[in-house]
Tab-separated table of C-alpha atoms in Angstrom:
chain	number	residue	atom	x	y	z
A	1	MET	CA	69.017	45.017	60.883
A	2	GLY	CA	67.754	47.385	57.706
A	3	TYR	CA	64.737	47.887	56.482
A	4	ARG	CA	63.030	45.051	54.232
A	5	LYS	CA	60.934	45.393	51.837
A	6	LYS	CA	57.500	43.960	52.159
A	7	ALA	CA	55.738	41.862	48.822
A	8	LEU	CA	51.719	41.197	49.314
A	9	ILE	CA	51.686	38.275	46.444
A	10	THR	CA	48.009	36.882	45.866
A	11	GLY	CA	47.833	33.205	44.369
A	12	ILE	CA	50.634	32.285	46.480
A	13	THR	CA	49.781	28.865	46.808
A	14	GLY	CA	50.260	28.599	43.159
A	15	GLN	CA	53.021	27.720	40.906
A	16	ASP	CA	53.750	31.002	39.568
A	17	GLY	CA	52.956	32.496	43.324
A	18	SER	CA	55.445	29.429	44.780
A	19	TYR	CA	58.352	30.471	42.643
A	20	LEU	CA	58.011	33.991	43.408
A	21	ALA	CA	57.579	34.016	47.444
A	22	GLU	CA	61.184	31.563	47.280
A	23	LEU	CA	62.878	34.183	44.325
A	24	LEU	CA	61.012	37.434	46.797
A	25	ILE	CA	62.914	35.638	50.131
A	26	GLU	CA	66.534	35.074	48.451
A	27	LYS	CA	66.483	38.279	48.119
A	28	GLY	CA	65.557	39.854	51.464
A	29	TYR	CA	61.785	40.231	51.581
A	30	GLU	CA	59.271	39.862	53.835
A	31	VAL	CA	56.617	38.286	52.043
A	32	HIS	CA	53.217	38.709	52.671
A	33	GLY	CA	50.728	35.783	50.566
A	34	ILE	CA	46.820	35.308	50.798
A	35	LYS	CA	45.419	31.852	50.695
A	36	ARG	CA	41.708	31.124	50.424
A	37	ARG	CA	40.096	29.483	53.447
A	38	SER	CA	39.836	25.740	52.597
A	39	SER	CA	38.875	22.594	54.853
A	40	SER	CA	41.775	21.093	53.240
A	41	LEU	CA	45.672	21.857	53.493
A	42	ASN	CA	46.205	23.661	50.064
A	43	THR	CA	49.969	24.943	50.717
A	44	ALA	CA	51.975	22.195	49.267
A	45	ARG	CA	54.168	24.264	47.490
A	46	ILE	CA	54.920	26.650	49.830
A	47	ASP	CA	55.268	24.390	53.024
A	48	HIS	CA	58.977	24.117	52.206
A	49	LEU	CA	59.072	27.807	52.985
A	50	TYR	CA	57.709	27.514	56.861
A	51	GLN	CA	58.908	28.870	59.850
A	52	ASP	CA	57.931	28.240	63.196
A	53	PRO	CA	55.965	31.224	63.873
A	54	HIS	CA	57.560	31.545	67.536
A	55	GLU	CA	61.204	32.371	65.221
A	56	ASN	CA	62.387	36.150	64.884
A	57	ASN	CA	62.847	37.361	61.645
A	58	ILE	CA	59.934	35.808	60.209
A	59	PHE	CA	60.196	36.168	56.168
A	60	LEU	CA	56.861	34.360	55.678
A	61	HIS	CA	53.517	35.363	56.807
A	62	LEU	CA	49.828	33.821	55.036
A	63	HIS	CA	46.624	34.997	55.419
A	64	TYR	CA	43.571	34.315	54.385
A	65	GLY	CA	41.579	36.170	51.686
A	66	ASP	CA	39.708	36.129	48.738
A	67	MET	CA	39.776	38.144	45.410
A	68	THR	CA	36.186	38.982	45.089
A	69	ASP	CA	36.158	40.173	49.469
A	70	SER	CA	37.305	43.483	49.043
A	71	THR	CA	36.937	44.855	52.107
A	72	ASN	CA	39.248	42.013	53.394
A	73	LEU	CA	41.351	43.086	50.397
A	74	ILE	CA	41.799	46.740	51.632
A	75	ARG	CA	42.027	45.749	55.154
A	76	LEU	CA	45.274	43.529	54.351
A	77	ILE	CA	47.119	46.166	51.945
A	78	SER	CA	46.335	49.109	55.330
A	79	GLU	CA	47.571	46.415	57.611
A	80	ILE	CA	50.507	45.115	55.942
A	81	GLN	CA	51.654	48.165	53.897
A	82	PRO	CA	53.558	46.310	51.113
A	83	ASP	CA	55.936	48.342	48.748
A	84	GLU	CA	55.531	45.584	45.826
A	85	ILE	CA	52.028	43.749	45.195
A	86	TYR	CA	51.787	40.807	42.829
A	87	ASN	CA	48.430	39.481	41.541
A	88	LEU	CA	48.281	36.615	40.495
A	89	ALA	CA	45.709	35.072	42.253
A	90	ALA	CA	43.125	33.573	39.135
A	91	GLN	CA	41.134	31.055	38.207
A	92	SER	CA	43.046	30.442	35.355
A	93	HIS	CA	42.458	26.890	33.789
A	94	VAL	CA	40.469	27.623	30.474
A	95	GLN	CA	38.379	25.154	29.643
A	96	VAL	CA	37.155	25.850	33.156
A	97	SER	CA	36.504	29.256	32.363
A	98	PHE	CA	33.830	28.266	29.868
A	99	GLU	CA	31.743	26.179	31.911
A	100	THR	CA	32.129	29.069	35.347
A	101	ALA	CA	32.370	32.575	34.047
A	102	GLU	CA	30.756	34.713	36.281
A	103	TYR	CA	32.864	33.438	39.425
A	104	THR	CA	36.170	33.745	36.756
A	105	ALA	CA	34.831	37.186	35.710
A	106	ASN	CA	34.548	38.342	39.178
A	107	VAL	CA	38.384	36.950	40.584
A	108	ASP	CA	40.300	36.820	37.125
A	109	ALA	CA	38.618	41.200	36.662
A	110	LEU	CA	37.065	42.642	39.353
A	111	GLY	CA	39.637	40.868	41.964
A	112	THR	CA	42.160	43.370	39.898
A	113	LEU	CA	40.107	46.064	39.627
A	114	ARG	CA	39.465	45.485	43.531
A	115	ILE	CA	42.891	45.519	44.354
A	116	LEU	CA	43.556	49.135	42.401
A	117	GLU	CA	40.849	50.468	44.270
A	118	ALA	CA	42.234	49.710	47.628
A	119	ILE	CA	46.073	51.106	46.716
A	120	ARG	CA	43.967	53.960	45.549
A	121	VAL	CA	41.405	55.091	48.429
A	122	LEU	CA	44.330	53.925	50.972
A	123	GLY	CA	46.377	56.865	49.276
A	124	PHE	CA	48.862	54.391	48.744
A	125	GLU	CA	49.237	55.182	44.805
A	126	ASN	CA	52.856	56.688	45.527
A	127	LYS	CA	54.634	53.847	47.932
A	128	CYS	CA	53.082	50.490	46.791
A	129	LYS	CA	54.132	49.328	43.056
A	130	PHE	CA	51.400	46.742	41.507
A	131	TYR	CA	52.472	43.808	39.298
A	132	GLN	CA	48.887	41.986	37.074
A	133	ALA	CA	50.040	38.774	35.817
A	134	SER	CA	48.696	39.321	32.293
A	135	THR	CA	48.113	36.507	29.627
A	136	SER	CA	49.044	35.141	26.207
A	137	GLU	CA	45.193	33.950	26.330
A	138	MET	CA	44.350	37.898	25.772
A	139	PHE	CA	45.823	37.402	22.024
A	140	GLY	CA	43.382	34.412	21.167
A	141	LEU	CA	43.166	34.685	17.630
A	142	ALA	CA	45.623	35.466	16.052
A	143	LYS	CA	45.534	36.830	12.725
A	144	SER	CA	48.886	35.417	11.220
A	145	LYS	CA	51.732	32.921	12.873
A	146	ALA	CA	53.988	36.007	13.326
A	147	SER	CA	55.116	36.607	16.857
A	148	LEU	CA	53.059	38.524	18.991
A	149	ASN	CA	54.105	42.073	21.298
A	150	GLU	CA	52.996	44.522	23.462
A	151	SER	CA	51.557	46.256	20.088
A	152	SER	CA	49.786	42.826	18.380
A	153	PRO	CA	46.066	43.486	18.884
A	154	PHE	CA	44.051	41.138	21.402
A	155	TYR	CA	40.988	38.895	20.907
A	156	PRO	CA	40.081	37.137	23.566
A	157	ARG	CA	38.359	33.336	23.550
A	158	SER	CA	37.534	32.478	26.620
A	159	PRO	CA	36.056	33.929	29.442
A	160	TYR	CA	39.326	33.068	31.062
A	161	GLY	CA	40.815	35.510	28.872
A	162	VAL	CA	37.982	38.102	28.492
A	163	ALA	CA	38.538	38.419	32.186
A	164	LYS	CA	41.956	38.990	32.112
A	165	LEU	CA	42.035	41.376	28.980
A	166	TYR	CA	39.585	43.614	31.495
A	167	SER	CA	42.822	43.251	34.522
A	168	HIS	CA	45.182	44.256	31.510
A	169	TRP	CA	43.513	47.875	30.617
A	170	ILE	CA	42.377	48.307	34.525
A	171	THR	CA	45.977	48.042	35.158
A	172	VAL	CA	46.953	50.283	32.373
A	173	ASN	CA	43.955	52.951	33.298
A	174	TYR	CA	45.022	53.522	37.226
A	175	ARG	CA	48.897	53.985	35.966
A	176	GLU	CA	47.649	57.299	33.885
A	177	ALA	CA	44.878	58.311	35.358
A	178	TYR	CA	46.235	57.699	39.247
A	179	GLY	CA	49.354	57.515	38.731
A	180	ILE	CA	50.174	53.997	40.389
A	181	PHE	CA	53.109	52.211	40.098
A	182	ALA	CA	51.012	49.717	37.774
A	183	CYS	CA	52.447	47.328	35.424
A	184	SER	CA	51.782	44.162	33.657
A	185	GLY	CA	53.628	40.715	32.747
A	186	ILE	CA	51.786	39.375	29.150
A	187	LEU	CA	53.308	35.898	30.174
A	188	PHE	CA	53.046	33.001	27.371
A	189	ASN	CA	52.309	29.378	28.652
A	190	HIS	CA	54.913	28.619	31.201
A	191	GLU	CA	55.362	25.218	32.810
A	192	SER	CA	57.099	23.272	35.770
A	193	SER	CA	56.688	20.242	38.133
A	194	ARG	CA	54.682	22.040	40.184
A	195	ARG	CA	52.250	22.545	37.594
A	196	GLY	CA	48.947	21.386	38.588
A	197	GLU	CA	47.896	17.849	36.725
A	198	THR	CA	44.548	19.405	34.842
A	199	PHE	CA	46.644	21.297	32.841
A	200	VAL	CA	47.941	19.594	29.852
A	201	THR	CA	51.374	19.936	30.082
A	202	GLN	CA	51.366	18.199	33.735
A	203	LYS	CA	48.671	15.711	32.529
A	204	ILE	CA	51.116	14.444	29.596
A	205	VAL	CA	53.924	14.031	31.779
A	206	GLU	CA	52.104	12.398	34.832
A	207	ALA	CA	50.351	9.694	32.147
A	208	GLY	CA	54.133	9.218	30.772
A	209	LYS	CA	55.706	8.285	33.929
A	210	ARG	CA	52.710	6.000	34.779
A	211	MET	CA	52.918	3.718	31.502
A	212	ALA	CA	57.101	4.172	32.070
A	213	ARG	CA	55.876	1.669	35.242
A	214	GLY	CA	54.053	-0.099	33.601
A	215	SER	CA	50.060	1.536	33.388
A	216	GLU	CA	47.938	0.140	31.127
A	217	GLU	CA	45.720	3.349	30.652
A	218	ILE	CA	45.307	5.452	27.610
A	219	LEU	CA	45.704	9.458	27.617
A	220	TYR	CA	42.978	11.352	26.091
A	221	LEU	CA	43.958	14.956	25.447
A	222	GLY	CA	42.203	18.121	23.059
A	223	ASN	CA	43.494	19.410	19.962
A	224	LEU	CA	47.151	18.035	19.405
A	225	ASP	CA	47.772	20.411	16.651
A	226	ALA	CA	47.511	23.722	19.260
A	227	ILE	CA	50.636	25.526	18.919
A	228	ARG	CA	52.449	27.651	21.972
A	229	ASP	CA	55.332	29.187	23.478
A	230	TRP	CA	56.602	26.856	26.722
A	231	GLY	CA	58.587	28.623	28.985
A	232	HIS	CA	59.279	27.796	32.950
A	233	ALA	CA	57.641	29.862	35.724
A	234	LYS	CA	61.303	29.380	37.427
A	235	ASP	CA	61.957	32.348	34.705
A	236	TYR	CA	59.008	33.905	34.609
A	237	VAL	CA	58.799	35.314	38.325
A	238	GLU	CA	62.823	36.576	37.771
A	239	GLY	CA	60.643	38.816	35.057
A	240	MET	CA	57.523	39.837	37.338
A	241	TRP	CA	60.053	41.019	39.504
A	242	ARG	CA	62.382	43.086	37.186
A	243	ILE	CA	59.266	45.197	35.538
A	244	LEU	CA	58.739	45.690	39.098
A	245	GLN	CA	62.744	46.929	39.660
A	246	HIS	CA	62.079	49.302	37.061
A	247	SER	CA	62.036	53.081	36.403
A	248	GLU	CA	59.174	53.390	34.959
A	249	PRO	CA	55.952	51.381	35.148
A	250	ASP	CA	55.271	49.661	32.147
A	251	ASP	CA	53.722	46.641	29.917
A	252	TYR	CA	56.173	43.462	28.603
A	253	VAL	CA	55.792	40.118	27.142
A	254	LEU	CA	57.173	37.874	28.339
A	255	ALA	CA	58.350	34.477	26.646
A	256	THR	CA	61.021	32.599	24.798
A	257	GLY	CA	60.249	32.921	21.169
A	258	ILE	CA	59.966	28.895	20.489
A	259	SER	CA	57.254	27.382	20.020
A	260	ALA	CA	55.673	23.613	19.924
A	261	SER	CA	52.711	21.725	19.220
A	262	VAL	CA	50.683	19.915	22.105
A	263	ARG	CA	51.731	16.613	19.830
A	264	ASP	CA	55.194	17.776	19.895
A	265	PHE	CA	55.278	18.486	23.512
A	266	ALA	CA	53.891	14.409	24.152
A	267	ASP	CA	56.352	13.130	21.757
A	268	LYS	CA	59.015	14.426	23.375
A	269	VAL	CA	57.897	13.465	26.926
A	270	PHE	CA	57.743	9.581	25.942
A	271	LYS	CA	61.081	9.801	23.498
A	272	LYS	CA	62.420	10.318	27.056
A	273	LEU	CA	60.558	7.817	28.433
A	274	ASN	CA	61.725	5.741	26.223
A	275	ILE	CA	58.563	4.939	24.767
A	276	GLU	CA	58.231	6.003	20.793
A	277	ILE	CA	55.646	7.075	19.351
A	278	SER	CA	53.931	7.000	16.567
A	279	TRP	CA	50.841	8.323	14.704
A	280	GLU	CA	48.196	7.343	12.628
A	281	GLY	CA	44.759	8.543	11.353
A	282	SER	CA	43.351	12.235	11.252
A	283	GLY	CA	41.114	14.436	12.827
A	284	LEU	CA	39.616	13.138	15.846
A	285	ASN	CA	40.798	9.636	14.926
A	286	GLN	CA	44.231	10.317	14.977
A	287	VAL	CA	45.642	7.915	17.782
A	288	GLY	CA	49.225	7.631	19.100
A	289	LYS	CA	50.702	3.985	19.368
A	290	ASN	CA	53.874	2.470	20.328
A	291	ARG	CA	56.545	-0.210	18.679
A	292	PHE	CA	53.926	-2.839	20.016
A	293	GLY	CA	50.930	-1.510	18.581
A	294	LYS	CA	48.891	-0.245	20.960
A	295	THR	CA	47.484	3.016	21.631
A	296	LEU	CA	49.119	5.267	24.246
A	297	ILE	CA	47.641	8.536	23.220
A	298	ALA	CA	43.722	8.966	21.737
A	299	ILE	CA	41.260	12.233	21.334
A	300	ASP	CA	38.505	13.090	22.956
A	301	PRO	CA	36.756	16.150	21.512
A	302	LYS	CA	35.697	17.375	24.877
A	303	TYR	CA	39.382	18.348	25.949
A	304	PHE	CA	38.346	20.792	22.788
A	305	ARG	CA	37.409	24.540	23.645
A	306	LEU	CA	34.382	25.794	22.504
A	307	THR	CA	36.742	28.519	20.514
A	308	GLU	CA	39.910	26.992	19.824
A	309	VAL	CA	43.194	29.268	19.914
A	310	PRO	CA	45.443	27.559	17.237
A	311	PHE	CA	48.602	29.277	17.372
A	312	LEU	CA	50.617	31.629	20.453
A	313	LEU	CA	53.871	32.355	19.869
A	314	GLY	CA	55.656	35.299	22.084
A	315	ASP	CA	58.271	38.195	20.976
A	316	SER	CA	59.816	39.461	24.438
A	317	ASN	CA	62.638	42.014	22.886
A	318	LYS	CA	61.646	44.762	24.736
A	319	ALA	CA	61.961	42.495	28.062
A	320	ARG	CA	64.586	41.251	26.905
A	321	THR	CA	66.289	44.889	26.323
A	322	ILE	CA	64.911	46.636	28.653
A	323	LEU	CA	65.207	44.362	31.872
A	324	LYS	CA	67.826	42.574	30.680
A	325	TRP	CA	65.637	39.258	31.010
A	326	LYS	CA	66.114	36.343	29.318
A	327	PRO	CA	64.788	32.362	29.379
A	328	THR	CA	66.983	29.776	30.841
A	329	TYR	CA	65.653	27.270	30.035
A	330	ASP	CA	64.209	25.391	26.629
A	331	LEU	CA	61.246	23.236	26.436
A	332	ASP	CA	63.992	20.318	26.252
A	333	SER	CA	65.324	21.459	29.841
A	334	LEU	CA	61.547	22.327	30.814
A	335	ILE	CA	59.608	18.470	30.596
A	336	ASN	CA	63.863	16.870	31.590
A	337	GLU	CA	62.762	18.433	35.321
A	338	MET	CA	59.298	17.736	35.137
A	339	LEU	CA	59.718	14.261	34.464
A	340	GLU	CA	62.169	14.149	37.586
A	341	PRO	CA	60.905	12.511	41.084
A	342	LYS	CA	58.711	14.399	42.853
A	343	SER	CA	60.726	15.095	46.786
């Protein structure tokens, strides 16, 4: 058997990490993932990839580690000697970042620096390619409703967005200063059935499914008018891989180029569940009711951000042209998959 490429994924137990691990294994990689130690198992998204460690040709290896532990990261990278590193680990919840601002900065910003420094001090500049998971939240308060590309100005509106902006620019800096093949993917919102239930899309989907089964609950949401560009995580991890296969390191926006509000998303979900929603009232008093007049959706101010990001729409023309990347899911097919029963 010939040489098998090695990839190291931080955040492998998350939504993106699990899809990326699947993709790389399908492409013949030996995949190494870093997971945090906890008292309960947190590997549900990748359990289907598990192999008996006594088998030959193991393609998935998990290692304990943490983005706040530089010594551990240096040791792991030195031992694994990966050809590619995908840094997907983060405290990724925007609202939570306001409550855990220092932790978010330590993991999301300085964690990226620790990996880049490990590549540098180990002398792996010419051996290891690096991918940084940047985010549309770096754009934040867009000045207009035009689509956003790699040249659009940044204006982050949360500790999460600010930390990610540091990660983005330190990746650029290490590329230019040390010649590391370091790239960033500026990904707009991407969802899937593996999305955590504290994120608004999965929260809407799961509440809708319970209501379709007879639940009498009310779904409480925040800013219904927030507009986002929603794609499928499976498409976006394909983009991550393509970014590192290109001959030159660079940064790319990945997005569908189509936007929808939180209200639009909820309408689509409930309609697919045969629950028609009509909206009444305005502002904080707006509610969504079913045809019998029962309130199904209401607004709770606690779900509003301290500094809102009202509109995000991506322009991925650069990735589509140079990398030949394009999304295969639209919003309807994404929601259809999220509504499927979980196996």
